[in-house]
Short mmCIF file of C-alpha atoms in Angstrom, two decimals:
data_model
loop_
_atom_site.label_atom_id
_atom_site.label_comp_id
_atom_site.label_asym_id
_atom_site.label_seq_id
_atom_site.Cartn_x
_atom_site.Cartn_y
_atom_site.Cartn_z
CA MET A 119 -6.95 8.33 68.40
CA ALA A 120 -3.29 7.03 66.98
CA ALA A 121 -5.12 6.18 63.57
CA ALA A 122 -6.47 9.15 63.38
CA LYS A 123 -2.91 10.65 63.69
CA LYS A 124 -1.82 8.16 61.12
CA ALA A 125 -4.56 9.54 58.76
CA GLU A 126 -4.18 13.32 59.07
CA SER A 127 -0.10 12.58 58.68
CA GLY A 128 -1.28 10.79 55.36
CA GLN A 129 0.20 7.29 56.59
CA VAL A 130 -2.32 4.11 55.60
CA ALA A 131 -3.21 1.19 57.91
CA PRO A 132 -1.39 -1.54 56.51
CA ALA A 133 -5.15 -3.76 56.99
CA SER A 134 -6.74 -0.50 54.32
CA LYS A 135 -3.72 -1.66 52.12
CA ASP A 136 -4.62 -5.28 51.98
CA ARG A 137 -8.33 -4.49 51.11
CA SER A 138 -7.61 -2.74 48.29
CA ASN A 139 -5.24 -4.64 46.45
CA LYS A 140 -7.52 -7.48 46.78
CA LYS A 141 -10.28 -5.51 45.14
CA ALA A 142 -7.79 -4.40 42.45
CA VAL A 143 -7.08 -8.01 41.82
CA ASN A 144 -10.86 -9.57 42.02
CA GLU A 145 -11.51 -6.61 39.40
CA SER A 146 -8.55 -7.74 37.18
CA GLU A 147 -9.71 -11.17 37.50
CA LEU A 148 -13.42 -10.73 36.55
CA LEU A 149 -12.00 -8.66 33.22
CA THR A 150 -9.99 -11.72 31.82
CA VAL A 151 -10.90 -14.98 30.64
CA PRO A 152 -9.19 -17.94 32.32
CA ASP A 153 -7.35 -19.54 29.43
CA GLY A 154 -9.24 -23.02 28.03
CA TRP A 155 -12.14 -22.05 29.66
CA LYS A 156 -15.41 -23.26 27.10
CA GLU A 157 -19.22 -22.71 27.99
CA PRO A 158 -21.01 -25.42 28.69
CA ALA A 159 -23.18 -27.19 26.07
CA PHE A 160 -27.05 -26.80 25.84
CA THR A 161 -28.71 -30.00 26.80
CA ARG A 162 -32.55 -31.60 26.53
CA GLU A 163 -32.32 -31.67 30.61
CA ASP A 164 -31.90 -27.54 30.35
CA ASN A 165 -35.28 -27.38 28.23
CA PRO A 166 -36.78 -30.72 28.94
CA ARG A 167 -40.51 -29.84 27.21
CA GLY A 168 -38.90 -28.36 23.85
CA LEU A 169 -40.15 -25.60 22.23
CA LEU A 170 -44.28 -24.26 22.15
CA GLU A 171 -44.17 -23.45 18.55
CA GLU A 172 -42.64 -24.21 14.84
CA SER A 173 -40.16 -22.31 13.60
CA SER A 174 -39.01 -21.53 9.80
CA PHE A 175 -36.48 -19.73 8.21
CA ALA A 176 -35.92 -19.88 4.10
CA THR A 177 -33.01 -18.48 1.77
CA LEU A 178 -32.68 -18.46 -1.69
CA PHE A 179 -29.77 -19.56 -3.92
CA PRO A 180 -27.99 -19.03 -6.93
CA LYS A 181 -28.10 -21.18 -9.84
CA TYR A 182 -24.83 -22.08 -10.26
CA ARG A 183 -25.18 -23.32 -6.63
CA GLU A 184 -27.31 -26.15 -7.60
CA ALA A 185 -25.16 -28.84 -8.85
CA TYR A 186 -23.21 -28.58 -5.26
CA LEU A 187 -26.33 -28.43 -3.28
CA LYS A 188 -27.51 -31.82 -4.36
CA GLU A 189 -24.59 -33.31 -3.91
CA CYS A 190 -23.92 -32.48 -0.44
CA TRP A 191 -27.98 -32.38 0.77
CA PRO A 192 -27.72 -35.31 2.71
CA LEU A 193 -24.96 -34.24 4.32
CA VAL A 194 -26.72 -31.40 5.53
CA GLN A 195 -29.96 -33.17 6.19
CA LYS A 196 -27.88 -35.82 8.44
CA ALA A 197 -26.05 -32.42 10.32
CA LEU A 198 -29.41 -30.95 11.07
CA ASN A 199 -31.13 -33.97 11.87
CA GLU A 200 -28.44 -34.68 15.07
CA HIS A 201 -30.03 -31.11 16.35
CA HIS A 202 -34.13 -32.39 15.45
CA VAL A 203 -34.23 -29.49 12.81
CA ASN A 204 -35.87 -30.53 9.34
CA ALA A 205 -34.64 -29.36 5.97
CA THR A 206 -36.31 -29.29 2.58
CA LEU A 207 -34.65 -28.37 -0.94
CA ASP A 208 -36.33 -27.03 -3.66
CA LEU A 209 -35.34 -26.75 -6.96
CA ILE A 210 -38.15 -25.00 -9.00
CA GLU A 211 -38.09 -22.43 -6.49
CA GLY A 212 -34.31 -22.12 -5.99
CA SER A 213 -34.92 -21.92 -1.87
CA ILE A 214 -33.83 -24.31 1.09
CA THR A 215 -35.98 -24.15 4.34
CA VAL A 216 -35.41 -24.78 7.49
CA THR A 217 -37.88 -25.42 10.37
CA THR A 218 -37.89 -26.73 14.11
CA SER A 219 -39.95 -30.02 15.05
CA LYS A 220 -41.36 -31.27 18.27
CA LYS A 221 -38.07 -33.00 19.50
CA THR A 222 -36.17 -29.68 19.12
CA PHE A 223 -34.92 -28.76 22.98
CA ASP A 224 -32.10 -25.59 22.26
CA PRO A 225 -34.00 -22.63 21.13
CA TYR A 226 -31.23 -21.32 19.10
CA VAL A 227 -30.57 -24.02 17.10
CA ILE A 228 -32.49 -22.63 14.04
CA ILE A 229 -31.15 -19.52 13.90
CA ARG A 230 -27.62 -21.30 13.78
CA ALA A 231 -29.44 -23.80 10.56
CA ARG A 232 -30.59 -20.52 8.96
CA ASP A 233 -27.17 -19.32 8.99
CA LEU A 234 -25.58 -22.43 7.35
CA ILE A 235 -28.23 -22.27 5.03
CA LYS A 236 -27.08 -18.98 4.33
CA LEU A 237 -23.44 -19.61 3.81
CA LEU A 238 -23.85 -22.27 1.28
CA ALA A 239 -25.55 -20.00 -0.38
CA ARG A 240 -22.89 -18.09 -0.75
CA SER A 241 -20.41 -20.71 -2.01
CA VAL A 242 -19.01 -21.71 1.35
CA PRO A 243 -18.38 -25.35 1.47
CA PHE A 244 -20.26 -27.72 3.25
CA GLU A 245 -17.10 -29.07 5.52
CA GLN A 246 -16.89 -24.91 6.55
CA ALA A 247 -20.32 -23.89 6.86
CA VAL A 248 -21.00 -27.29 8.87
CA ARG A 249 -18.95 -25.18 11.83
CA ILE A 250 -21.77 -22.76 12.55
CA LEU A 251 -23.79 -25.44 14.20
CA GLN A 252 -20.61 -25.50 17.06
CA ASP A 253 -21.17 -22.95 20.22
CA ASP A 254 -17.92 -21.51 20.18
CA THR A 255 -18.53 -20.36 16.20
CA ALA A 256 -20.25 -17.85 14.59
CA CYS A 257 -20.73 -16.17 10.96
CA ASP A 258 -20.87 -12.56 9.33
CA ILE A 259 -21.67 -12.08 5.48
CA ILE A 260 -20.71 -8.90 4.98
CA LYS A 261 -22.22 -6.88 1.94
CA VAL A 262 -19.65 -4.52 0.40
CA GLY A 263 -21.28 -4.00 -2.88
CA SER A 264 -23.45 -0.90 -1.71
CA LEU A 265 -19.51 0.47 -0.75
CA VAL A 266 -18.00 1.80 -3.31
CA ARG A 267 -20.09 3.74 -6.39
CA ASN A 268 -17.68 2.62 -9.25
CA ARG A 269 -18.19 -0.74 -10.57
CA GLU A 270 -14.06 -0.93 -11.97
CA ARG A 271 -12.87 0.77 -8.26
CA PHE A 272 -14.67 -2.12 -6.51
CA ILE A 273 -13.46 -5.29 -8.41
CA LYS A 274 -9.90 -3.74 -7.55
CA ARG A 275 -10.44 -3.13 -4.37
CA ARG A 276 -12.31 -6.50 -4.04
CA GLN A 277 -9.12 -8.37 -5.61
CA ARG A 278 -6.65 -5.96 -3.48
CA LEU A 279 -8.34 -8.08 -0.10
CA ILE A 280 -7.52 -11.46 -1.87
CA GLY A 281 -4.05 -10.38 -2.85
CA PRO A 282 -1.70 -12.21 -5.34
CA LYS A 283 -2.58 -15.86 -5.33
CA GLY A 284 -4.93 -15.41 -2.26
CA SER A 285 -1.79 -14.61 0.10
CA THR A 286 -3.50 -11.42 1.39
CA LEU A 287 -6.51 -13.33 3.01
CA LYS A 288 -4.40 -16.78 3.37
CA ALA A 289 -2.81 -14.31 6.08
CA LEU A 290 -5.67 -13.12 7.27
CA GLU A 291 -7.29 -16.03 8.02
CA LEU A 292 -4.50 -17.20 9.96
CA LEU A 293 -4.16 -14.21 11.95
CA THR A 294 -8.30 -14.10 12.85
CA ASN A 295 -8.77 -17.58 12.97
CA CYS A 296 -11.32 -18.04 10.96
CA TYR A 297 -12.89 -19.12 7.65
CA ILE A 298 -12.77 -16.13 4.78
CA MET A 299 -14.95 -16.64 1.38
CA VAL A 300 -14.53 -13.59 -1.20
CA GLN A 301 -18.28 -14.23 -3.33
CA GLY A 302 -19.59 -11.67 -5.39
CA ASN A 303 -21.06 -8.43 -3.18
CA THR A 304 -20.03 -10.23 -0.19
CA VAL A 305 -17.79 -11.80 1.87
CA SER A 306 -18.74 -14.56 4.05
CA ALA A 307 -16.53 -15.47 7.35
CA LEU A 308 -16.72 -17.68 9.87
CA GLY A 309 -15.20 -18.72 13.41
CA PRO A 310 -14.55 -17.08 16.85
CA PHE A 311 -16.31 -13.71 17.31
CA ASN A 312 -13.48 -12.02 18.30
CA GLY A 313 -11.94 -12.84 14.45
CA LEU A 314 -15.15 -12.04 13.23
CA LYS A 315 -14.74 -8.73 14.51
CA GLU A 316 -10.75 -7.70 13.28
CA VAL A 317 -12.39 -9.44 9.27
CA ARG A 318 -15.15 -6.51 9.29
CA LYS A 319 -13.06 -4.27 9.96
CA VAL A 320 -9.98 -5.24 8.08
CA VAL A 321 -12.72 -5.90 5.26
CA LEU A 322 -14.52 -2.23 5.52
CA ASP A 323 -11.43 -0.51 5.76
CA THR A 324 -10.00 -1.96 2.27
CA MET A 325 -13.09 -0.83 0.80
CA LYS A 326 -12.53 2.78 2.10
CA ASN A 327 -9.20 2.50 0.15
CA ILE A 328 -7.03 1.12 3.38
CA HIS A 329 -4.55 -1.65 2.21
CA PRO A 330 -5.47 -4.47 4.21
CA ILE A 331 -1.39 -4.93 4.67
CA TYR A 332 -1.68 -2.40 7.67
CA ASN A 333 -4.63 -4.13 9.07
CA ILE A 334 -2.51 -7.20 8.85
CA LYS A 335 0.69 -5.58 10.24
CA THR A 336 -1.45 -4.22 13.80
CA LEU A 337 -3.39 -7.71 14.18
CA MET A 338 0.28 -9.23 13.93
CA ILE A 339 1.40 -6.20 16.57
CA LYS A 340 -1.75 -7.33 18.61
CA ARG A 341 -0.85 -11.44 18.45
CA GLU A 342 2.37 -11.12 19.97
CA LEU A 343 1.52 -8.75 22.71
CA SER A 344 -1.57 -11.05 23.78
CA LYS A 345 1.27 -13.48 24.82
CA ASP A 346 2.52 -11.34 27.31
CA PRO A 347 0.73 -11.67 30.81
CA GLU A 348 1.88 -8.58 31.85
CA LEU A 349 0.25 -6.70 29.36
CA ARG A 350 -3.14 -7.89 28.88
CA THR A 351 -3.98 -5.41 31.30
CA GLN A 352 -1.98 -2.17 29.82
CA SER A 353 -3.08 -0.38 27.12
CA TRP A 354 -1.18 -1.12 23.57
CA GLU A 355 -1.96 1.99 22.13
CA ARG A 356 2.09 2.72 22.01
CA PHE A 357 2.78 -0.66 20.33
CA LEU A 358 0.77 -0.17 17.57
CA PRO A 359 2.03 1.56 14.35
CA GLN A 360 0.48 5.06 13.11
CA PHE A 361 0.40 5.27 9.66
CA LYS A 362 -0.52 8.41 7.91
CA HIS A 363 -2.68 8.96 4.96
CA LYS A 364 -0.55 10.46 2.45
CA ASN A 365 -2.25 11.88 -0.82
CA LEU A 366 0.35 11.60 -3.56
CA ASN A 367 -2.07 12.38 -6.22
CA LYS A 368 -2.02 16.25 -6.28
CA ARG A 369 -4.54 18.09 -8.34
CA LYS A 370 -2.64 19.92 -10.87
CA GLU A 371 -2.89 23.33 -11.37
CA PRO A 372 -4.47 24.66 -14.93
CA LYS A 373 -2.09 26.52 -17.34
CA LYS A 374 -4.07 29.62 -17.54
CA LYS A 375 -5.27 31.09 -13.95
CA ASN A 376 -9.04 33.08 -14.81
CA VAL A 377 -8.44 36.17 -12.22
CA LYS A 378 -11.16 37.25 -11.52
CA LYS A 379 -12.18 41.18 -11.37
CA GLU A 380 -12.94 43.49 -8.74
CA TYR A 381 -17.09 43.79 -8.96
CA THR A 382 -17.78 47.71 -10.06
CA PRO A 383 -21.33 49.17 -10.54
CA PHE A 384 -20.43 50.49 -13.23
CA PRO A 385 -20.03 49.74 -16.93
CA PRO A 386 -16.75 49.01 -18.84
CA PRO A 387 -15.89 52.02 -21.04
CA GLN A 388 -17.10 51.55 -24.43
CA PRO A 389 -14.49 50.48 -27.17
CA GLU A 390 -13.03 52.93 -29.54
CA SER A 391 -14.38 52.46 -32.93
CA GLN A 392 -11.75 52.18 -36.11
CA VAL A 393 -12.59 56.23 -37.26
CA ASP A 394 -11.65 57.50 -33.67
CA LYS A 395 -8.62 55.77 -33.56
CA GLU A 396 -8.26 57.13 -37.19
CA LEU A 397 -9.11 61.03 -35.72
CA ALA A 398 -6.45 60.41 -32.84
CA SER A 399 -4.33 59.97 -35.03
CA GLY A 400 -4.81 62.57 -37.71
CA GLU A 401 -5.26 59.38 -40.34
CA TYR A 402 -8.53 60.78 -41.05
CA PHE A 403 -8.09 64.01 -42.79
CA LEU A 404 -5.42 62.19 -44.76
CA LYS A 405 -6.67 61.66 -48.16
CA GLU A 406 -7.10 58.09 -50.13
CA SER A 407 -3.52 58.38 -51.86
CA GLN A 408 -1.75 59.58 -49.00
CA LYS A 409 -3.34 56.62 -46.72
CA LYS A 410 -2.41 54.37 -49.24
CA ARG A 411 1.26 55.27 -49.82
CA LYS A 412 1.48 55.20 -45.38
CA ARG A 413 0.27 51.96 -45.82
CA VAL A 414 3.29 50.65 -48.53
CA GLU A 415 5.67 52.52 -46.10
CA GLU A 416 5.05 50.48 -43.53
CA ILE A 417 5.16 46.95 -45.21
CA LYS A 418 8.31 47.87 -46.65
CA ALA A 419 9.87 48.50 -43.58
CA LYS A 420 8.31 45.09 -42.04
CA GLN A 421 10.14 43.49 -44.61
CA ALA A 422 13.26 44.70 -44.38
CA GLU A 423 13.40 44.53 -41.03
CA ALA A 424 12.37 40.61 -41.66
CA ILE A 425 15.28 40.45 -44.19
CA ASN A 426 17.68 41.99 -41.78
CA ARG A 427 16.85 39.83 -38.84
CA ARG A 428 17.05 36.63 -41.04
CA GLN A 429 20.67 38.10 -42.74
CA GLU A 430 21.79 38.44 -39.64
CA GLU A 431 21.03 34.59 -38.65
CA ARG A 432 23.17 33.91 -41.35
CA ASN A 433 25.76 35.71 -40.39
CA LYS A 434 25.83 33.46 -37.41
CA ALA A 435 27.71 30.59 -39.24
CA PHE A 436 30.92 32.63 -40.07
CA ILE A 437 31.42 34.09 -36.85
CA PRO A 438 34.64 32.83 -35.89
CA PRO A 439 34.60 30.99 -32.35
CA LYS A 440 36.32 32.59 -29.51
CA GLU A 441 39.97 31.46 -29.22
CA LYS A 442 41.49 30.23 -26.35
CA LEU A 443 44.73 32.27 -24.74
CA VAL A 444 48.06 30.59 -25.83
CA VAL A 445 49.84 30.19 -22.07
CA LYS A 446 53.33 30.41 -22.96
CA PRO A 447 56.32 27.97 -21.36
CA LYS A 448 57.90 28.72 -18.09
CA LYS A 449 61.74 29.25 -18.19
CA ALA A 450 63.53 26.69 -16.33
CA SER A 451 65.45 28.25 -13.45
CA ASN A 452 69.25 28.62 -14.37
CA GLU A 453 69.45 28.32 -9.80
CA THR A 454 70.26 24.62 -10.22
CA LYS A 455 73.28 23.40 -12.85
CA ILE A 456 72.98 19.56 -13.43
CA ASP A 457 76.69 18.22 -13.38
CA ILE A 458 76.39 16.18 -17.20
CA GLU A 459 79.73 14.37 -17.09
CA ALA A 460 78.56 12.79 -13.67
CA ILE A 461 75.34 11.53 -15.31
CA LYS A 462 78.22 10.22 -18.23
CA GLU A 463 80.09 8.34 -16.16
CA LYS A 464 76.61 6.63 -13.83
CA VAL A 465 75.31 5.26 -17.71
CA LYS A 466 78.71 3.62 -18.45
CA LYS A 467 78.87 1.96 -15.19
CA ALA A 468 75.27 0.48 -15.58
CA LYS A 469 76.22 -0.63 -19.20
CA LYS A 470 78.95 -2.19 -17.91
CA LYS A 471 77.02 -3.85 -15.06
CA LYS A 472 74.93 -7.55 -16.87
CA LEU A 473 71.40 -7.71 -15.30
CA GLY A 474 69.43 -10.89 -15.51
CA ALA A 475 70.51 -15.16 -15.74
CA LEU A 476 73.74 -14.97 -17.77
CA PRO A 477 73.08 -16.90 -21.53
CA VAL A 478 73.41 -20.84 -21.63
CA GLU A 479 77.17 -20.67 -23.56
CA GLU A 480 78.32 -18.32 -21.09
CA VAL A 481 77.72 -21.53 -17.96
CA LYS A 482 79.30 -23.70 -20.34
CA LEU A 483 82.40 -22.13 -20.53
CA LYS A 484 82.75 -21.40 -16.61
CA ILE A 485 82.22 -24.99 -16.00
CA ALA A 486 84.55 -26.03 -18.12
CA ALA A 487 86.82 -23.28 -16.85
CA GLY A 488 86.18 -24.16 -13.27
CA GLU A 489 87.08 -28.09 -14.45
CA LYS A 490 90.56 -27.68 -16.35
CA LYS A 491 91.30 -25.75 -12.82
CA LYS A 492 90.82 -28.26 -10.84
CA LYS A 493 92.91 -30.95 -13.67
CA LYS A 494 95.84 -28.75 -13.10
CA LYS A 495 95.81 -28.50 -9.59
CA LYS A 496 95.57 -32.02 -9.62
#
């Protein structure tokens, strides 16, 4: 009864509180991956009988990769033989083939071998490509050639991804812990799964004309936030910067705008002919000599107007400029009278006073006079 009353009043028993806290803790523990946790390796004991059928993958490589593949091919075979996978290099066809053998026990190793030969064909060096055979490493080959129609624009955006002297690509590699190789129409990335996801996003955004510096800034903030264990279960939206797209290149408006007239079902009125205009002005009924005289008078009137205009422009040079008004000096007020005699006396006193150090001759004379006085006293 007491428990029911407590429930009615809104109070919760301490036992129920502990259960809810335990559930919340368990859920948070399940969502977070422990630090340093690694998936156990797949061994022969997990699949002692091997594979039932043979699987194979082949890929073509460009002509310029032939020399490099010849050099590193023994190392490729050695790395694949450790996982019991056979590899063949066909220089005539320009292809690489990987196949499983009877000793192969890992069913997924053929997929990793396929990715290895793909990376080698896409100009990734062997030292980096061989890392794909590890369990915690994956690869992603992003095709960017068809994302931008204009070839010149595509080259500019691809160069923007690389950055000056490869600085943008290097920053991206450090933040995502991935190796990135930009070659032709593809971007090859090699590293952990979370890093590959970020690399794909940055590459696709760059091809959509979003500068990679914005994504790099976001990744740097995420990296700092991940160090704080309290923020792992919280949303990071409030910390991440929000970049707004600014369209700076506004479309220029034309000087002459063609304004559409309102639609009317009636056709426009017939334009007046020269005869109609002459009839309206009464010129039609004049004689030829009168018409000629009228034309001459019109021409003379126009000429006279032009002459007057020219004359006015010439006379502008002879028009004197407006002079400024001369301000008369104000007379000194007779209220304060100056005592001239007192000033003269002050000047005389100042002349008598000797300013500065005495000359050398006067100093010698004074010294000699002082010595004479001393002798007389003796």
